[in-house]
Short mmCIF file of C-alpha atoms and ligand atoms in Angstrom, two decimals:
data_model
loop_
_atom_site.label_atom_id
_atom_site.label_comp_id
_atom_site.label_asym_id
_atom_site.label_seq_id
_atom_site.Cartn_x
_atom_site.Cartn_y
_atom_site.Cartn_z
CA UNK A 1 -128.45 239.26 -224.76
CA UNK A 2 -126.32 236.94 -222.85
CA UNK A 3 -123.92 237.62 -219.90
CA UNK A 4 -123.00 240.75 -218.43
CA UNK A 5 -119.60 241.58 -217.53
CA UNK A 6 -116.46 240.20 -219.04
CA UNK A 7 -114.85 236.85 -217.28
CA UNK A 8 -112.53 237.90 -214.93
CA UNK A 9 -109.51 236.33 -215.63
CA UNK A 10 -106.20 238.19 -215.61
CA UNK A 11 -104.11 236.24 -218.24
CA UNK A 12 -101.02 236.34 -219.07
CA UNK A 13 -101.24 238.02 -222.02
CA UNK A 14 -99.82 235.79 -224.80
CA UNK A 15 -100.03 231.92 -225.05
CA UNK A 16 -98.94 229.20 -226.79
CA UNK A 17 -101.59 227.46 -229.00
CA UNK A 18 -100.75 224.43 -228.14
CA UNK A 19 -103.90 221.63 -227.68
CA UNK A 20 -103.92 223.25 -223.67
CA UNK A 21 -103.97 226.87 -224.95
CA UNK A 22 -106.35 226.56 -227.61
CA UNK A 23 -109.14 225.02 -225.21
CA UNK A 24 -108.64 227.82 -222.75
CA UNK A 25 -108.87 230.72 -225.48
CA UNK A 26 -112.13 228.72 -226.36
CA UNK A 27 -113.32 228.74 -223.45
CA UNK A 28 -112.12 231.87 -222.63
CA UNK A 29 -114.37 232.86 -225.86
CA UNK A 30 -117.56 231.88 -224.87
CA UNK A 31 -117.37 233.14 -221.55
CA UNK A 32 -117.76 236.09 -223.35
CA UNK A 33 -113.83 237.16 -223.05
CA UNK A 34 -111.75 238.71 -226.07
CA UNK A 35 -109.31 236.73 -227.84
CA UNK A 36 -106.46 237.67 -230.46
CA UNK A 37 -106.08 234.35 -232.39
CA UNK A 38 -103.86 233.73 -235.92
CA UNK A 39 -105.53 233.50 -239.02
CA UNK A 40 -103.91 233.05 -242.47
CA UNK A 41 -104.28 236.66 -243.26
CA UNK A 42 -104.02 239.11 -240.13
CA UNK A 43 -104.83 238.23 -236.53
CA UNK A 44 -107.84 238.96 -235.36
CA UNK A 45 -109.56 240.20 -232.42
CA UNK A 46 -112.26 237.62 -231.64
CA UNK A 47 -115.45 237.93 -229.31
CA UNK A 48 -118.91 235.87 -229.37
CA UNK A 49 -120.52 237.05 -232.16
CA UNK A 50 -123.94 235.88 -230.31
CA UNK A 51 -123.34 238.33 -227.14
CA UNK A 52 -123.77 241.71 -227.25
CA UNK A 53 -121.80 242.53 -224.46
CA UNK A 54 -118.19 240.46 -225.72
CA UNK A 55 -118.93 242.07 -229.36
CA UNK A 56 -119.07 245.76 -227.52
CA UNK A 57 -115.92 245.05 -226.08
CA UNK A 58 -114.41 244.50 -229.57
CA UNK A 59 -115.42 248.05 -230.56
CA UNK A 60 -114.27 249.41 -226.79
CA UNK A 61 -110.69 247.61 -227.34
CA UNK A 62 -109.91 248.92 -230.96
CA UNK A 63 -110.99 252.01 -230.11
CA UNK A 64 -112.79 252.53 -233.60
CA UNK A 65 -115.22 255.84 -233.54
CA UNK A 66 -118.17 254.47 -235.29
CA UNK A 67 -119.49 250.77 -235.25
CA UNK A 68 -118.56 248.93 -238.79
CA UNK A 69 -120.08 245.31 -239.09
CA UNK A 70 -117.50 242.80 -238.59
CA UNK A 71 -116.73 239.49 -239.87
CA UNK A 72 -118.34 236.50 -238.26
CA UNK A 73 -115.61 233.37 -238.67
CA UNK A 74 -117.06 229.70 -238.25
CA UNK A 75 -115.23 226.23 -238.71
CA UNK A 76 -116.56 224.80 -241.85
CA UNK A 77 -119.08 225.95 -244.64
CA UNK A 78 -121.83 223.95 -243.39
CA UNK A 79 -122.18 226.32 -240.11
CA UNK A 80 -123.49 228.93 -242.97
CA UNK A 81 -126.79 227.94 -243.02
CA UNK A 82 -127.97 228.58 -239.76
CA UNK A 83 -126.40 232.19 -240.46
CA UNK A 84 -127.49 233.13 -243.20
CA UNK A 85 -129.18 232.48 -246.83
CA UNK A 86 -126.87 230.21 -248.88
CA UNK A 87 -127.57 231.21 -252.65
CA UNK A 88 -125.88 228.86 -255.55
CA UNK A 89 -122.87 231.65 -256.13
CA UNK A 90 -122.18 231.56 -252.08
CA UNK A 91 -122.03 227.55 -252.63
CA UNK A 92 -119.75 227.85 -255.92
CA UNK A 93 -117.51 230.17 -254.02
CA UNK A 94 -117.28 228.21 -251.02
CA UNK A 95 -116.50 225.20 -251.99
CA UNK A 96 -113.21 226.85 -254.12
CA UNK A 97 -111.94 229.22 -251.33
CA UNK A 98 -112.73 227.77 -248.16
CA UNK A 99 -110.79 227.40 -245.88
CA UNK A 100 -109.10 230.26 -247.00
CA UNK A 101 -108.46 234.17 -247.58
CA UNK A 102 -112.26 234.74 -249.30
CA UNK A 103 -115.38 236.62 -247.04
CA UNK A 104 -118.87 236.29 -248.37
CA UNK A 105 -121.29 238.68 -247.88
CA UNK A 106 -124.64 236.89 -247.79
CA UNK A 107 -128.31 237.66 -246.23
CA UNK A 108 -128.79 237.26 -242.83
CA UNK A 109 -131.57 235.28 -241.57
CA UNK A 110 -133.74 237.55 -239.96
CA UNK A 111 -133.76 235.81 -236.47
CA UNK A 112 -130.12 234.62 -236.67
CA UNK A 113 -128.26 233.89 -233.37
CA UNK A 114 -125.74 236.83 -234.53
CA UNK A 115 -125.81 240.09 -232.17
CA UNK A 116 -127.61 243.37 -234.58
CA UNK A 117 -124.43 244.73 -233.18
CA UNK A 118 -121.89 242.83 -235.00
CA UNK A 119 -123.30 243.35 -238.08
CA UNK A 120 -123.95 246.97 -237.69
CA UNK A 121 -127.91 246.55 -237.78
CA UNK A 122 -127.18 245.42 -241.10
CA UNK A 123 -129.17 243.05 -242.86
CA UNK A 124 -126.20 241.16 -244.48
CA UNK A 125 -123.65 238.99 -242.38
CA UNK A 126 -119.91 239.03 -243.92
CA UNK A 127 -118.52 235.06 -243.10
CA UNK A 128 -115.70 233.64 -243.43
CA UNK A 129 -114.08 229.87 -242.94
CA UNK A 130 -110.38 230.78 -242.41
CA UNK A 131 -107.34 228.35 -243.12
CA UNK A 132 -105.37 228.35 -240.09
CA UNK A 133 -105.47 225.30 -238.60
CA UNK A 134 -105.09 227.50 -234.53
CA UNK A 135 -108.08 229.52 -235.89
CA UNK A 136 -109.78 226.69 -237.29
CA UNK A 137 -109.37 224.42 -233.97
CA UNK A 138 -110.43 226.98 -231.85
CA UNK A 139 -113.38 228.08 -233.57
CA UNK A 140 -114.36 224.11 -233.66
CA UNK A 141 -114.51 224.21 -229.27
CA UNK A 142 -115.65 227.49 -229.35
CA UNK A 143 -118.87 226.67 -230.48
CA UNK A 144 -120.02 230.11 -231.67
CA UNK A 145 -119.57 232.37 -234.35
CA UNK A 146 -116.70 234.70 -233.64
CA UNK A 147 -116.86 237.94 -234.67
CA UNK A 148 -113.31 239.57 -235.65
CA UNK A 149 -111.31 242.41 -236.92
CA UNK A 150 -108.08 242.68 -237.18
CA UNK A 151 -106.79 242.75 -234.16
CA UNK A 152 -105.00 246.19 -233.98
CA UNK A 153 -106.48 249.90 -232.78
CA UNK A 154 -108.41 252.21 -235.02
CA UNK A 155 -106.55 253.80 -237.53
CA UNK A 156 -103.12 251.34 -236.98
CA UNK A 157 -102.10 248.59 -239.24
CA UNK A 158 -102.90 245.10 -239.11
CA UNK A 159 -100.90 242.60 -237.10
CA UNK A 160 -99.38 239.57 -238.72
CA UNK A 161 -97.47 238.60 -235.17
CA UNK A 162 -98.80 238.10 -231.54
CA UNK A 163 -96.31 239.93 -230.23
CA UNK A 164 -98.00 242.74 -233.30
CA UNK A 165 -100.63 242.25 -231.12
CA UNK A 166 -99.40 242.50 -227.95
CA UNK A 167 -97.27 245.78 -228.71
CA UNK A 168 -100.74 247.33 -230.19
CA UNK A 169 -103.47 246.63 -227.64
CA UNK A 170 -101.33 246.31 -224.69
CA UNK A 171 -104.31 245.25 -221.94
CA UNK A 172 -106.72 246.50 -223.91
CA UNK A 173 -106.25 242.32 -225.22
CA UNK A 174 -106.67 240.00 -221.95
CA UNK A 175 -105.66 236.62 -224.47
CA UNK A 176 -103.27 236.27 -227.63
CA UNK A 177 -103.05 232.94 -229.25
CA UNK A 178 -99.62 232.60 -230.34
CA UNK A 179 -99.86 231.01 -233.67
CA UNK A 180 -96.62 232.22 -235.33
CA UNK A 181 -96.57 234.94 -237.66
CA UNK A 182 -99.77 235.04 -240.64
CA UNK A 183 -98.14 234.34 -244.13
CA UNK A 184 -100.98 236.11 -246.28
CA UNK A 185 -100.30 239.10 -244.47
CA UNK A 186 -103.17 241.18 -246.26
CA UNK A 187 -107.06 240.88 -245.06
CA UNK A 188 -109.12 238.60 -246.95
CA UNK A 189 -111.02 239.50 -250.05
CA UNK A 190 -115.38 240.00 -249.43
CA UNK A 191 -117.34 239.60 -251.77
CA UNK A 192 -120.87 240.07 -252.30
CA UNK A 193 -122.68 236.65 -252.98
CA UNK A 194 -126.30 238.04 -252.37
CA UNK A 195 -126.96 237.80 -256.43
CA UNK A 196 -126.17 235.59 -259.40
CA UNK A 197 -123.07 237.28 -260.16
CA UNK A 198 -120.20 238.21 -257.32
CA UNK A 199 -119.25 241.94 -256.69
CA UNK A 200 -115.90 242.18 -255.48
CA UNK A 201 -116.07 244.51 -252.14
CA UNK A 202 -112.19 244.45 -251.04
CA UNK A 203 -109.66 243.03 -253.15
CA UNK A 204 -107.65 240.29 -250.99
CA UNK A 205 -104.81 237.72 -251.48
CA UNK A 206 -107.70 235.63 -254.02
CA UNK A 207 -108.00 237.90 -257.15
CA UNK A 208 -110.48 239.22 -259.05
CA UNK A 209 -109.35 236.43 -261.77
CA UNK A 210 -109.11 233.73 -259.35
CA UNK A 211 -112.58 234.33 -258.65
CA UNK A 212 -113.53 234.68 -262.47
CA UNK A 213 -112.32 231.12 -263.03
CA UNK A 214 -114.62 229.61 -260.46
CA UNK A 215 -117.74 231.40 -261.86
CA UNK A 216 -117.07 231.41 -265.22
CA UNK A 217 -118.49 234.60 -265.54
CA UNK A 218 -117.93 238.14 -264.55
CA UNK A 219 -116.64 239.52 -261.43
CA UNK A 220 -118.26 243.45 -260.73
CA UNK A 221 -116.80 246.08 -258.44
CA UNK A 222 -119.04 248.66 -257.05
CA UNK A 223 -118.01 250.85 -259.45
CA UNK A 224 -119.78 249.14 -262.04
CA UNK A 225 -122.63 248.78 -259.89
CA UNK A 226 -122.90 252.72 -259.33
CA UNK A 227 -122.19 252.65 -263.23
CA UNK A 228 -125.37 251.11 -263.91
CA UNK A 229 -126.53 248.21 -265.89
CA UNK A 230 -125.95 244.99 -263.70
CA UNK A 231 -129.49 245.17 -263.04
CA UNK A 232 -129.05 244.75 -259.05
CA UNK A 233 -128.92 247.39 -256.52
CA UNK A 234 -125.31 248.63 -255.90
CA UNK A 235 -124.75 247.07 -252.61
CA UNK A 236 -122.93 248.68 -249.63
CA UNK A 237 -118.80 248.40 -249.48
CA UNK A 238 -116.81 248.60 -246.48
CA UNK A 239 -116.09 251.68 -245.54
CA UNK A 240 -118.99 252.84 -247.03
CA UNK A 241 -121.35 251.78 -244.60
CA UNK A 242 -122.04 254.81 -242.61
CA UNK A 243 -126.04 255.39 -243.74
CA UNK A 244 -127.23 251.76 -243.19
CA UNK A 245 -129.95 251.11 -240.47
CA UNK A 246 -131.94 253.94 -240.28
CA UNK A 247 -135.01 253.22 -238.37
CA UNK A 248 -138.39 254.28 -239.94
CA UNK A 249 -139.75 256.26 -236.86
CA UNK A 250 -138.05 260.01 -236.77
CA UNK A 251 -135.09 259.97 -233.99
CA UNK A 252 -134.91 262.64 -231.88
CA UNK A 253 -131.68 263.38 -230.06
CA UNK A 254 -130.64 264.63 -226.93
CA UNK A 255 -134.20 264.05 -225.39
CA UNK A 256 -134.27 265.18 -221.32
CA UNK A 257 -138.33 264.70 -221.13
CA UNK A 258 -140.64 262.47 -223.55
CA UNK A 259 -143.50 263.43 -225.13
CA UNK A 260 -146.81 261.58 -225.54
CA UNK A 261 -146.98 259.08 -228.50
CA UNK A 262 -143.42 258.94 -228.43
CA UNK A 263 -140.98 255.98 -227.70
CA UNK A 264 -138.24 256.39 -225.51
CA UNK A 265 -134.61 255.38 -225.57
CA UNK A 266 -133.30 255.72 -222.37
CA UNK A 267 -129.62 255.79 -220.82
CA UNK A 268 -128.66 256.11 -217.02
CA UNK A 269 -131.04 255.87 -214.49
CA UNK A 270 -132.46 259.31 -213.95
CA UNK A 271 -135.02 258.59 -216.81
CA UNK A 272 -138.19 261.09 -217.26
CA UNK A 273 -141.78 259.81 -216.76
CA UNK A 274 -143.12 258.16 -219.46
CA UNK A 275 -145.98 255.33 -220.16
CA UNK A 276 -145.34 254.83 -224.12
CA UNK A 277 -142.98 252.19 -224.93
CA UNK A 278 -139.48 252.89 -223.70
CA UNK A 279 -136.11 250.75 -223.23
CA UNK A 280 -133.08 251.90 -221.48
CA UNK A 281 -129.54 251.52 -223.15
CA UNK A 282 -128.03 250.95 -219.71
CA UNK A 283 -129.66 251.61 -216.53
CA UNK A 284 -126.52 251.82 -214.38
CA UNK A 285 -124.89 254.25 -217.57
CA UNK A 286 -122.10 251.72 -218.97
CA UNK A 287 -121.33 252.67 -222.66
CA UNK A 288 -120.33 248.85 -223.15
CA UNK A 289 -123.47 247.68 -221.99
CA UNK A 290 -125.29 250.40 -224.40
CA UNK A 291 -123.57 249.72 -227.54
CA UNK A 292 -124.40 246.08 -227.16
CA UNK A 293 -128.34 247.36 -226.74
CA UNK A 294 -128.28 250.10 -229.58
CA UNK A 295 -128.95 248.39 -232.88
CA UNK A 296 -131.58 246.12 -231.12
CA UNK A 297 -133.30 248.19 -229.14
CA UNK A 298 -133.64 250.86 -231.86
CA UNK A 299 -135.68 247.97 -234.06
CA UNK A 300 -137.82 247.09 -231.31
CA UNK A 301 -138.56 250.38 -229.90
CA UNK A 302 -139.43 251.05 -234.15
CA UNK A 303 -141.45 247.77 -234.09
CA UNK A 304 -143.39 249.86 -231.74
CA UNK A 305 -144.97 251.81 -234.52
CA UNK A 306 -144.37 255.24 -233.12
CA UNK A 307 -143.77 258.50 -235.60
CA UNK A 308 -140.79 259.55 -233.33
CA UNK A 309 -137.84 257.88 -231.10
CA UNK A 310 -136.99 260.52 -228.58
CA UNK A 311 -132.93 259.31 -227.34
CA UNK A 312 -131.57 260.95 -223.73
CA UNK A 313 -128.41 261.89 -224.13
CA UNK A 314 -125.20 259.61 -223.86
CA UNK A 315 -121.95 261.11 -222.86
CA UNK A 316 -119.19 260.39 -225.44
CA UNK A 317 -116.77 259.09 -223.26
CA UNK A 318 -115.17 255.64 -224.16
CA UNK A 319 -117.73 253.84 -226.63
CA UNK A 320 -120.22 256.81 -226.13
CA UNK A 321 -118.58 258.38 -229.23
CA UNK A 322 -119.60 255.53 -231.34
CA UNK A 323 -122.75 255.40 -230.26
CA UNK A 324 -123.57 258.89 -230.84
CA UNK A 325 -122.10 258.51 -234.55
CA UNK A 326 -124.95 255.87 -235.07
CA UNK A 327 -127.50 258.28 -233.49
CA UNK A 328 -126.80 261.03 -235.01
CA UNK A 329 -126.58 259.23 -238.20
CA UNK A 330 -130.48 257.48 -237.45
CA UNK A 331 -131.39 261.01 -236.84
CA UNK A 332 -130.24 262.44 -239.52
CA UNK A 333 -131.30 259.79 -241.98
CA UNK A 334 -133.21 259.98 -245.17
O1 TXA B 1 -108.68 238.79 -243.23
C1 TXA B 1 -109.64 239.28 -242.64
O2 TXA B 1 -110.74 239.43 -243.18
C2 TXA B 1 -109.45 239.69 -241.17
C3 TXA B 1 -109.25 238.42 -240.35
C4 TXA B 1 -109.16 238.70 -238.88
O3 TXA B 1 -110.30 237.51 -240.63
N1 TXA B 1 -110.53 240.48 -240.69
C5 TXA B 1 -110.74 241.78 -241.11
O4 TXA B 1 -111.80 242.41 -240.45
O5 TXA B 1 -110.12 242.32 -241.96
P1 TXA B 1 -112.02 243.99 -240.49
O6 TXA B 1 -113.07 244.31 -239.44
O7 TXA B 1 -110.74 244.72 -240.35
O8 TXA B 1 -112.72 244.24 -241.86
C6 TXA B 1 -114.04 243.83 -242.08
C7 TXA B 1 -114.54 244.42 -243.36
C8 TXA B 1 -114.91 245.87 -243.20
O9 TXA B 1 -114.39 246.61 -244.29
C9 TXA B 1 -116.43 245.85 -243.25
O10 TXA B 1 -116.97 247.03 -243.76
C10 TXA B 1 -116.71 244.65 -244.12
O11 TXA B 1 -115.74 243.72 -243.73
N2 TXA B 1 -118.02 244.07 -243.87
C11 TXA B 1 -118.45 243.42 -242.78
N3 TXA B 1 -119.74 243.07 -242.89
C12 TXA B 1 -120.15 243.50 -244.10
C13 TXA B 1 -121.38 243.45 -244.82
N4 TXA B 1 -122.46 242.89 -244.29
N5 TXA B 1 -121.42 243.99 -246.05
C14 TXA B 1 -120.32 244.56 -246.59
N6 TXA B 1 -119.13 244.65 -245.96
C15 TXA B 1 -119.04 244.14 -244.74
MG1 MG B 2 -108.97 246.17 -240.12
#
């Protein structure tokens, strides 16, 4: 993981994305800092998706309970491939919709640049190319993937303005790229590209039919999936993501000493004695800089090939709540 604290700069809030103010929210970006920029459908709320700590802050900002994967945005198509696996349908799709309103849900390469936190420990990464030419510049000097939401808090509606923004996350937001107001007004559409035939995740400003023309074929919804008789697994829709990475040693929560032949996930500094393999979420007890460890340290300490995880407690203040979801939910798993 790279960096450590957020850049300190106290901006001003919003700025004009003019050539000036779309260098310094790139910039700004890969510092590690958050940024609200335009995009054709909602604004979003932008970090490096390649450090752990900027893509904590996302969840910290928003406020959101539990940690859903979020979309990584990159300037043009070809940036894909160092992402994840392109199949034929991803290619067919692409080239039609992007730029534009359409996410693709695709494999991610197993040692992709991409923080395990972003995509929820998940092994799929949703992308997307978006149309607006602010978003599109900016993502161009960035020079990483930028993981975004919408840019509003948990539970509130999506902001099609900067001053949306603005009224929403208050200084919770340290930049807003003013971009005007977002004309699509309604999140883009994800679909599911993993297989021969697309599966239609959210509906979005490109319809089911729009899609249909491109492929030639059918378009599926979950709903068929779960019906049966695509012959592929159903695969996991948003908001339905709560059971993914469960790790295959037995999690055991709420640990305050460690027992031989166990692994250890630690948190704070007052950690009990212990020789087996052990990582610490945070050593100086920042919920930030333990979300951005979970996912990751949770595969390694399971590449460790112990039966059980033990996990000291983390208080649920701030991000703590959302990381106890995903505890709790590796615990009670399977
Ligand atoms: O229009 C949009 O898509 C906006 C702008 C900012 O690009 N972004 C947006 O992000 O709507 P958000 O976080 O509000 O919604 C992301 C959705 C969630 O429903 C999430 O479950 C789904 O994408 N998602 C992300 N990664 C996924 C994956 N690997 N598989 C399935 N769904 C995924
Ligand atoms: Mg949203």
């Amino acid at each position: 993981m790279r960096g450590g604290q957020f850049p300190e700069t106290k901006a001003e809030m919003i700025i004009a994305a003019d050539t000036d103010g779309i260098a310094r929210a790139a910039r700004y970006l890969a510092q590690g800092g958050l940024v609200a920029f335009p995009t054709e459908t909602v604004y979003g709320l932008g970090a490096d998706a390649t450090n752990g700590f900027a893509v904590a802050g996302i969840f910290a900002a928003k406020g959101r309970p539990a940690f859903n994967p979020l979309i990584i945005h990159v300037p043009e198509a070809a940036a894909v491939r160092h992402l994840a696996e392109v199949t034929p349908l991803a290619q067919k799709l692409a080239a039609a919709f992007w730029p534009g309103p359409m996410t693709l849900v695709l494999k991610a390469l197993p040692n992709g640049p991409v923080e395990p936190l972003a995509l929820a420990g998940l092994d799929t990464i949703a992308l997307r190319v978006p149309s607006h030419p602010v978003a599109l510049a900016m993502l161009r000097a960035a020079r990483v993937p930028v993981a975004a939401p919408s840019a509003n808090r948990s539970g509130h509606v999506s902001p099609t303005s900067a001053q949306h923004v603005a009224d929403d996350l208050g200084e919770r937001v340290p930049m807003v790229l003013d971009g005007g107001a977002s004309d699509v007004g309604l999140e883009s559409t994800i679909v599911d590209a993993t297989g021969d035939v697309p599966v239609l995740l959210r509906p979005g400003a490109i319809t089911r039919e729009d899609i249909a023309r491109v492929t030639g074929g059918a378009v599926l919804t979950v709903e068929d999936l779960k019906r049966g008789g695509a012959g592929q697994d159903a695969p996991t829709a948003p908001g339905q993501l709560e059971s993914h990475y469960a790790p295959r040693a037995r999690v055991r929560l709420n640990a305050r000493d460690v027992m031989p032949g166990e692994a250890l996930l630690a948190f704070g500094a007052d950690v009990p004695k212990h020789t087996g393999p052990m990582l610490n979420l945070s050593h100086s007890g920042d919920a930030v800089e333990a979300a951005a460890n979970l996912f990751g340290h949770l595969r390694a300490l399971d590449r460790a090939d112990v039966m059980v995880i033990a996990v000291m407690p983390v208080p649920y203040e701030g991000l703590g709540e959302a990381i106890n979801d995903r505890l709790g939910r590796a615990a009670a798993a399977r």
